[in-house]
CSV table of C-alpha atoms in Angstrom, one decimal:
chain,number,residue,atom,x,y,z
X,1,UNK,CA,31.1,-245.3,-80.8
X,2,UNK,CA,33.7,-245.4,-83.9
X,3,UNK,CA,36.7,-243.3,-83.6
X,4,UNK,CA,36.9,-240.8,-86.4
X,5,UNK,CA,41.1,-240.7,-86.3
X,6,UNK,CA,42.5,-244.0,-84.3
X,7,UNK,CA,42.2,-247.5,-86.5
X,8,UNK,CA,44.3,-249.9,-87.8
X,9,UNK,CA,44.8,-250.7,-91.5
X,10,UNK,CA,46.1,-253.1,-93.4
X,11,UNK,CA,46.7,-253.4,-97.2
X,12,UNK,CA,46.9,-256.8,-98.6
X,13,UNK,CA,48.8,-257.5,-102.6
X,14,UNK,CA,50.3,-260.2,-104.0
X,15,UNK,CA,53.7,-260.2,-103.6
X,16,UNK,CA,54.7,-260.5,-107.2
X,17,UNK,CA,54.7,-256.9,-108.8
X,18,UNK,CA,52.1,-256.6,-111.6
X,19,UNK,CA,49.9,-259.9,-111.2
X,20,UNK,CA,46.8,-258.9,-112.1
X,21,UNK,CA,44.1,-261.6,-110.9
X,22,UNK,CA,41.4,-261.1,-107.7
X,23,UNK,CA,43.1,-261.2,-104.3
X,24,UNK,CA,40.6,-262.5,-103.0
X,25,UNK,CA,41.1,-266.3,-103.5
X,26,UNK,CA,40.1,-268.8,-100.2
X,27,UNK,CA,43.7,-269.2,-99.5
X,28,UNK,CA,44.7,-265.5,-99.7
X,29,UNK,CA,40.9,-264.5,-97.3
X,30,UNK,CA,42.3,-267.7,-94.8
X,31,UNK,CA,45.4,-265.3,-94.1
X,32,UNK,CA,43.7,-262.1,-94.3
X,33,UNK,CA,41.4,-263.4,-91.7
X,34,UNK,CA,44.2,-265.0,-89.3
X,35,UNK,CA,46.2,-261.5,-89.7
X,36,UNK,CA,43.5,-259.8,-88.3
X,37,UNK,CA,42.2,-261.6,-85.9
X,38,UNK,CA,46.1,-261.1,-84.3
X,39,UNK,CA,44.3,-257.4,-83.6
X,40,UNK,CA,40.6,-258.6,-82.6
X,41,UNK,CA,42.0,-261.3,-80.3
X,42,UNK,CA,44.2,-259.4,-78.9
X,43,UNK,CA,43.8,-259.8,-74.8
X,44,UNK,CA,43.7,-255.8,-74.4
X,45,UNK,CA,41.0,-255.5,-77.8
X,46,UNK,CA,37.4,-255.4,-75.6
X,47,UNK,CA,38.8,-252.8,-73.7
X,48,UNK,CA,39.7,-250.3,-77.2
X,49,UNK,CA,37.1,-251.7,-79.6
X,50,UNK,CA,33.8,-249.9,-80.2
X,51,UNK,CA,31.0,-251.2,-78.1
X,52,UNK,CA,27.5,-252.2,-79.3
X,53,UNK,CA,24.1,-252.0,-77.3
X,54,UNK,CA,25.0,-254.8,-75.7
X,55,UNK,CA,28.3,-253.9,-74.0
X,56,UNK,CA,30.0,-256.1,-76.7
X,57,UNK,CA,33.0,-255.4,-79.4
X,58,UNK,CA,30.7,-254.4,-82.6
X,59,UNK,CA,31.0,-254.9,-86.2
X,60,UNK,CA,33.9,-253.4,-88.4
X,61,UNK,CA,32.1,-252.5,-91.4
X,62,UNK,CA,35.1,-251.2,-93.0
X,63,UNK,CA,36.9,-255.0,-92.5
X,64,UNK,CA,37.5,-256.7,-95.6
X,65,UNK,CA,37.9,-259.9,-93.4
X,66,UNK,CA,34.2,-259.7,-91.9
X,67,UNK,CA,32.2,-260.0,-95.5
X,68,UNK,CA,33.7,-263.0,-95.5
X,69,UNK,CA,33.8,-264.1,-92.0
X,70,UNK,CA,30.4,-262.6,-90.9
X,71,UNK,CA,30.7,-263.6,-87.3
X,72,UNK,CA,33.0,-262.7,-84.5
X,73,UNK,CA,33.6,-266.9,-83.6
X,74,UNK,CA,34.1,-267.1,-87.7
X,75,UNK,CA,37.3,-264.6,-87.6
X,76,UNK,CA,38.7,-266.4,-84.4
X,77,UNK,CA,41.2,-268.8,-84.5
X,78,UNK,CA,40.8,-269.8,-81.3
X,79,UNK,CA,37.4,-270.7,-81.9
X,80,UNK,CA,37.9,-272.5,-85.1
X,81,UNK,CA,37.4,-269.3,-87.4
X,82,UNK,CA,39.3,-268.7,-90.4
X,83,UNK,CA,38.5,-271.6,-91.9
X,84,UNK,CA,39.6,-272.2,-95.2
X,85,UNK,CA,36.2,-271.4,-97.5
X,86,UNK,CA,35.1,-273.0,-100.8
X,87,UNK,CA,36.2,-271.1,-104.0
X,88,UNK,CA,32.4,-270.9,-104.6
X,89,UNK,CA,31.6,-269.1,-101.3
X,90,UNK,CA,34.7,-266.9,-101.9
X,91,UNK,CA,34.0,-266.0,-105.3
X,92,UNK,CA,30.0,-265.0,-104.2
X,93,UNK,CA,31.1,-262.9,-101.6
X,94,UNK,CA,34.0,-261.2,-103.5
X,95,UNK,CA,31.6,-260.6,-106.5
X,96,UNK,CA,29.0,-258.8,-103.9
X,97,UNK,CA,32.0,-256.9,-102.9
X,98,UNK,CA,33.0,-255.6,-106.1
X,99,UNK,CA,29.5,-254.1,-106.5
X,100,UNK,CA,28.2,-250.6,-106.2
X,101,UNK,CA,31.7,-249.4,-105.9
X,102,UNK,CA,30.1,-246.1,-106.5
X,103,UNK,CA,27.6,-246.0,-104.5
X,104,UNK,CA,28.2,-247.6,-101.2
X,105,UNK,CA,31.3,-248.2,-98.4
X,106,UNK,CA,32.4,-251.2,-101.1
X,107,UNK,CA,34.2,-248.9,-102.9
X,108,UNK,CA,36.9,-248.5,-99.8
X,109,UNK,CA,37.5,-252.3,-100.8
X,110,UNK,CA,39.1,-251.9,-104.3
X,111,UNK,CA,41.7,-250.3,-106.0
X,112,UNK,CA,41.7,-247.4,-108.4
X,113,UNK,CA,41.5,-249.8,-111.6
X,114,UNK,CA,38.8,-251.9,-110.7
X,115,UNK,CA,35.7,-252.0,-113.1
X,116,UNK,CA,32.6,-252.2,-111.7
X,117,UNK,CA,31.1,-255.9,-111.3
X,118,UNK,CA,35.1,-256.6,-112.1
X,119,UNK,CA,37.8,-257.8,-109.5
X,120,UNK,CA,40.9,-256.4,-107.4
X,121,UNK,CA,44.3,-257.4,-107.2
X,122,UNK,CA,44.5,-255.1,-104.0
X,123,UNK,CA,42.5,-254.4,-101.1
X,124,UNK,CA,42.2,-252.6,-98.3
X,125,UNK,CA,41.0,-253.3,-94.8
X,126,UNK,CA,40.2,-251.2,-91.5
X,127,UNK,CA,40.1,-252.0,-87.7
X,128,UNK,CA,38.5,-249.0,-86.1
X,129,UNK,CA,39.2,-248.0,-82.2
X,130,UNK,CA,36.0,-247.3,-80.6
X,131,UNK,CA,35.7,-243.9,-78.5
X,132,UNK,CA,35.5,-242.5,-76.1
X,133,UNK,CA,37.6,-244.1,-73.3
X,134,UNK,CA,35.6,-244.5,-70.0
X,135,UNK,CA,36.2,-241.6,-67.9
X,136,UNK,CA,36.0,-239.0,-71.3
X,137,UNK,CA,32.6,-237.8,-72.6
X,138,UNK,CA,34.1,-237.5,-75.9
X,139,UNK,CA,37.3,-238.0,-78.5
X,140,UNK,CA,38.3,-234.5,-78.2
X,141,UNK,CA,38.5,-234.5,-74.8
X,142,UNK,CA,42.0,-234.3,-73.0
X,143,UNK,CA,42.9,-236.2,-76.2
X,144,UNK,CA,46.2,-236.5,-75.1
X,145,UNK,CA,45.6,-238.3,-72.3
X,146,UNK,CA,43.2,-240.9,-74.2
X,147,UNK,CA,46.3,-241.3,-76.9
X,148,UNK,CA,48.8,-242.4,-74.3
X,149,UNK,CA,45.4,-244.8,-72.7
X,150,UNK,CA,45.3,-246.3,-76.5
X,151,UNK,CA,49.0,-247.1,-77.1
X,152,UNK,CA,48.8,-249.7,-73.9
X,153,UNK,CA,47.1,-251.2,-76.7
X,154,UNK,CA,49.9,-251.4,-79.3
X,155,UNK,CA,52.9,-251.3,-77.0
X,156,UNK,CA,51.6,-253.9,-74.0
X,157,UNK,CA,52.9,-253.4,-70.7
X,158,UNK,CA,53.6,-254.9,-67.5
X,159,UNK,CA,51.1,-256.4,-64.9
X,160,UNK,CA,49.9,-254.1,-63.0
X,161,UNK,CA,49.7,-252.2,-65.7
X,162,UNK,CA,50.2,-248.3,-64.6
X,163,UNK,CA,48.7,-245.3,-66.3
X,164,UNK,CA,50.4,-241.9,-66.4
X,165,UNK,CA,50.0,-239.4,-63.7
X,166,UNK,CA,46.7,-238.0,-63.7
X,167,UNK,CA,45.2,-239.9,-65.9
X,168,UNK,CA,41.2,-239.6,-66.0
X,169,UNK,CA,40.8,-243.3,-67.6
X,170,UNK,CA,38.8,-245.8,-65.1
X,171,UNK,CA,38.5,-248.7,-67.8
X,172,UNK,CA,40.6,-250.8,-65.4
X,173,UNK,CA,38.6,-250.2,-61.9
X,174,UNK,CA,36.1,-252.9,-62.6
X,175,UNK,CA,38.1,-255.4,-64.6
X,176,UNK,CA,41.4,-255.2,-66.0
X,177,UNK,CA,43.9,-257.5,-68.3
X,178,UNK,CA,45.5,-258.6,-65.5
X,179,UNK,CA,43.3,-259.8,-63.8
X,180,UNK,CA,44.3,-263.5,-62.6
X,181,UNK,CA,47.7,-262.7,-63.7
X,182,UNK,CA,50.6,-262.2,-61.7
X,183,UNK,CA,52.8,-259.5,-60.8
X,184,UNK,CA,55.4,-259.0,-63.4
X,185,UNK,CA,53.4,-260.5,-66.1
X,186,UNK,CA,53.8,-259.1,-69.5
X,187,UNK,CA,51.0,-258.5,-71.9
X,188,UNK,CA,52.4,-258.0,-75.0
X,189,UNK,CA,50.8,-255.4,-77.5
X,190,UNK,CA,49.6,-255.3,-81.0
X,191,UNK,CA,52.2,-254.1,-82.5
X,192,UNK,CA,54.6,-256.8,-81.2
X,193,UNK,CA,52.3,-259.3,-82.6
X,194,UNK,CA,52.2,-258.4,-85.7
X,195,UNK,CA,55.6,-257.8,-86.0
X,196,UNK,CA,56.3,-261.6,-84.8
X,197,UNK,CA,53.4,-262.7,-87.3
X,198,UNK,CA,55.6,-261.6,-90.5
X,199,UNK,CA,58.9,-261.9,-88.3
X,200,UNK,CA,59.9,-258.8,-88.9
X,201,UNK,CA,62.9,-258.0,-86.6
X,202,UNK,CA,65.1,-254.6,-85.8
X,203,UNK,CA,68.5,-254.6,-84.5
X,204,UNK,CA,68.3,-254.7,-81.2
X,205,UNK,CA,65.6,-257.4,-81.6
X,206,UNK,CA,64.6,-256.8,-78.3
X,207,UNK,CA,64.3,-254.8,-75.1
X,208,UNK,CA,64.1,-251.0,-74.5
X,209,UNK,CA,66.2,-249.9,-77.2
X,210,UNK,CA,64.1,-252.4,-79.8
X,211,UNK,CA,64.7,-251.3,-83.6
X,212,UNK,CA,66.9,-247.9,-82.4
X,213,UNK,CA,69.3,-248.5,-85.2
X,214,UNK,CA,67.1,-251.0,-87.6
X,215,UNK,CA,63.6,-250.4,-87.5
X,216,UNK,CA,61.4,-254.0,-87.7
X,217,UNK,CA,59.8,-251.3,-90.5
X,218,UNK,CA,62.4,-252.1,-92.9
X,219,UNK,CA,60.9,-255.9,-93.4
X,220,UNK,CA,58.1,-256.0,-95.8
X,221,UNK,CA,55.5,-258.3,-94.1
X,222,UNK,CA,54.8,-261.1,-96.3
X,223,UNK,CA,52.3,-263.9,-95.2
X,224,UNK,CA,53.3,-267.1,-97.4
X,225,UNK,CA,50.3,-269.1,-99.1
X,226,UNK,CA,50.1,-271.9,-101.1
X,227,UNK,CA,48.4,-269.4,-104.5
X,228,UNK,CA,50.8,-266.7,-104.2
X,229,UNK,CA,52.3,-265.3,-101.1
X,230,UNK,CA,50.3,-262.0,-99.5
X,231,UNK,CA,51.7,-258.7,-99.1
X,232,UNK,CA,50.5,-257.6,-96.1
X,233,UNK,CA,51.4,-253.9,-95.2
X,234,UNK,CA,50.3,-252.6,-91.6
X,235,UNK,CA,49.1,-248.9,-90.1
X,236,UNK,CA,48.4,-247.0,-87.5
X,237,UNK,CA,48.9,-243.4,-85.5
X,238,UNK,CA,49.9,-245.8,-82.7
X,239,UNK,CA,52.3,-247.6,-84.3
X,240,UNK,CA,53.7,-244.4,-86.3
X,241,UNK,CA,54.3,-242.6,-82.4
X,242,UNK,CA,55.9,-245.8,-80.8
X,243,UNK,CA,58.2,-246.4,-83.9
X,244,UNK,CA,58.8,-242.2,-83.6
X,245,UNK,CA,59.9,-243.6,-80.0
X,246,UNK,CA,62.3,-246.0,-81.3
X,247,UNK,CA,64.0,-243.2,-83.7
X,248,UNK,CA,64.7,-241.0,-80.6
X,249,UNK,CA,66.3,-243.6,-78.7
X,250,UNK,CA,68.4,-244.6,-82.2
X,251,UNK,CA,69.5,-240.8,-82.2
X,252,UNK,CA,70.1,-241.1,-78.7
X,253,UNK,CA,72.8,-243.7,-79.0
X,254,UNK,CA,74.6,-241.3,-81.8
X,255,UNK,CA,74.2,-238.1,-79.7
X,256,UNK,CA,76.0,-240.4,-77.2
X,257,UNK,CA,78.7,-241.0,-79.5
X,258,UNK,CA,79.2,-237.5,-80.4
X,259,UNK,CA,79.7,-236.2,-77.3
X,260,UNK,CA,82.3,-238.6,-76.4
X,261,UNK,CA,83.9,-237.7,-79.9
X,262,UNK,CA,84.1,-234.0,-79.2
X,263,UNK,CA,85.2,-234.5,-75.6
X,264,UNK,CA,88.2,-236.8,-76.7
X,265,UNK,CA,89.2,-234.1,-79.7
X,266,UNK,CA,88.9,-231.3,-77.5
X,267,UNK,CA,91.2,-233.6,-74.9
X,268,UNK,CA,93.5,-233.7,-77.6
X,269,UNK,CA,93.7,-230.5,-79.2
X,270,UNK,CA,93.7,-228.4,-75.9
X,271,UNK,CA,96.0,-230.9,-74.2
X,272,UNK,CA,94.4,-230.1,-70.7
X,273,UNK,CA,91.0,-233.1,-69.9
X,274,UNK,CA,90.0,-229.3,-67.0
X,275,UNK,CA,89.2,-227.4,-70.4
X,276,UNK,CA,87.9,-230.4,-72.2
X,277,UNK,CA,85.8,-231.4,-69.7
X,278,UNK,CA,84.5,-227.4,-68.5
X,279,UNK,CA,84.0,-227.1,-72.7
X,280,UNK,CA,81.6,-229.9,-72.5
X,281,UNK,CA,79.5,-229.0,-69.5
X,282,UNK,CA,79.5,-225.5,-71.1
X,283,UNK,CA,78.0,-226.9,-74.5
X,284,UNK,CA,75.6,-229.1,-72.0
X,285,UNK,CA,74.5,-226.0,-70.1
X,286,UNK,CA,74.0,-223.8,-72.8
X,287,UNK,CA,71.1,-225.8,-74.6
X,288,UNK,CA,68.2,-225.3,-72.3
X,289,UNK,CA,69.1,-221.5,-71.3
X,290,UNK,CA,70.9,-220.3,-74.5
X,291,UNK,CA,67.7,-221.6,-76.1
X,292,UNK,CA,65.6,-219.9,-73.7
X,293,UNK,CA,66.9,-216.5,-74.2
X,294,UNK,CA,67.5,-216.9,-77.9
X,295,UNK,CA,63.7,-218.1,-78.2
X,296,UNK,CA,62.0,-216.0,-75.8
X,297,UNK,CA,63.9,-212.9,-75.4
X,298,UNK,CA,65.8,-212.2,-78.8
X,299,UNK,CA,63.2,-214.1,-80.9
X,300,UNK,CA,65.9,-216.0,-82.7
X,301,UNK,CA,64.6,-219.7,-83.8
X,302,UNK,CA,67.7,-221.1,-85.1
X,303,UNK,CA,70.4,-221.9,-82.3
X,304,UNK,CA,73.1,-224.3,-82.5
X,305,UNK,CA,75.6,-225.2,-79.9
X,306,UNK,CA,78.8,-226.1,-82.4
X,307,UNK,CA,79.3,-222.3,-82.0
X,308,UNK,CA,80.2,-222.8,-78.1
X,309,UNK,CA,83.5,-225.3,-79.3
X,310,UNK,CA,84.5,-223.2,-81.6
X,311,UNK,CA,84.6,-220.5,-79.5
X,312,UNK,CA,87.1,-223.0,-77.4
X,313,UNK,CA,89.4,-223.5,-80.0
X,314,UNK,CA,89.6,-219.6,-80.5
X,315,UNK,CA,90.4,-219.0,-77.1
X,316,UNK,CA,93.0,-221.8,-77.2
X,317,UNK,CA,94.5,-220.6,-79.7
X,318,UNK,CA,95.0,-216.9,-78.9
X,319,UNK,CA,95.9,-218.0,-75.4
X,320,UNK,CA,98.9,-220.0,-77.4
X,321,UNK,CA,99.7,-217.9,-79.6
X,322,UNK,CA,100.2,-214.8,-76.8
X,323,UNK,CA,102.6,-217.8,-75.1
X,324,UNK,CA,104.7,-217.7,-78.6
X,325,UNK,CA,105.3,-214.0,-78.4
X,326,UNK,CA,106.1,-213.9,-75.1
């Protein structure tokens, strides 16, 4: 079946602000169709993508790219699909398109301006997940464990790839993406692909800390075509979680830094690296069980550790000051 929750969208505009002439031109549906297909040719797709009765990825009604390229071979590359189409055959389809906007799923197509029997400058396209996973009897069930299945699909991984502990998917125990591939071999996910398709980059570019203090996000992916170059924005609930990921390990690196800042004042002010260093572990210790108590036993929701190093500097202070009078 079609998952009710877990798709990919895209929204496609022209790149110049306020152009207001019908998207969908051959040129424009040539790269619509090749930015797609980065998703539907995906080695890991047949294993997320809703199945018909014959065990087979089925159609994605709610594609813009399949009224136009009716047939899976038509919206592969690979294959020789997205071809570049005649204006005429462009022009048909879009006009069929841009009917019953009302009254049938075309209406998902166009924007809020456009007249009935009229055209879009925008549109709108959907790639939905099928569900449930093998091993589940439905999308509600342990649906946390079938999200963290779904994001192999947008983050890759590593050959073998590896669920999590207790995991209840078997999609893998009759064939798997790695098969006939070697140990160490990295499939590399949507997400990744897409983001090398508009070359957007973070800062790092790379590795496990990819986009921790630039998000690849902060590109606007542009495809270039000869009629107009295509905005091509991109979403999904598993993209949103593995970029939530990447601003974790960005506030990671900071919360790195700020420890070492406080140490190196506290070495300063308290002249002694024994206090400094027993002040940190103090502050370290105190998250998990001050929040504990403050949570569960005094039913305080607000807790913050700055109070522990001030309480340092107090101490330090009095202790000096009784040294004065003495």
């Amino acid at each position: 079946g079609y998952s009710t929750s877990l798709s990919i969208q895209f929204i496609f505009e022209h790149e110049e602000e306020g152009v207001e002439t019908t998207i969908f031109t051959p040129q424009k549906v040539k790269a619509m169709c090749e930015t797609e297909s980065i998703v539907t040719t995906n080695e890991l797709w047949k294993w997320f993508c809703p199945l018909d009765g014959a065990g087979k990825c089925g159609p994605q009604v709610l594609s813009a790219v399949s009224r136009f390229y009716p047939s899976e071979a038509d919206r592969d590359p690979s294959r020789g699909g997205c071809q570049l189409l005649t204006e005429s055959a462009v022009a048909s389809r879009a006009s069929s398109l841009m009917s019953k906007l009302l009254t049938s799923v075309n209406g998902f197509f166009a924007n809020e301006d456009t007249e009935e029997g009229g055209f879009t400058n925008a549109t709108r396209s959907m790639l939905q997940l099928g569900q449930p996973l093998e091993g589940f009897s439905g999308e509600n069930e342990d649906s946390d464990d079938q999200r963290l299945i779904y994001r192999l699909m947008a983050k890759g991984g590593t050959c073998p790839l590896k669920l999590h502990d207790g995991s209840r998917y078997t999609g893998f125990e009759v064939t798997s993406p790695c098969d006939g591939k070697p140990d160490g071999f990295k499939i590399v996910g949507v997400e990744q692909l897409l983001f090398d398709h508009f070359k957007m980059k973070g800062l790092p570019e790379s590795g496990n800390f990819q986009g921790a203090l630039r998000s690849p996000y902060f590109t606007m992916p542009v495809v270039e075509v000869p009629d107009g170059n295509l905005k091509a924005r991109f979403y999904s609930g598993l993209f949103q979680l593995l970029e939530f990921d990447r601003i974790v390990n960005g506030d990671l690196n900071y919360a790195i830094l700020s420890v070492a800042t406080v140490y190196c004042y506290m070495w300063f002010h308290t002249k002694s690296s024994a206090i400094a260093s027993a002040a940190m572990f103090q502050i370290v210790v105190s998250l998990p069980v001050g929040y504990f108590f403050y949570f569960n036993a005094f039913n305080y929701h607000y807790y913050s550790q700055a109070m522990i190093m001030h309480d340092i500097y107090v101490y330090i202070r009095i202790y000096l000051l009784l040294q004065r009078l003495q």
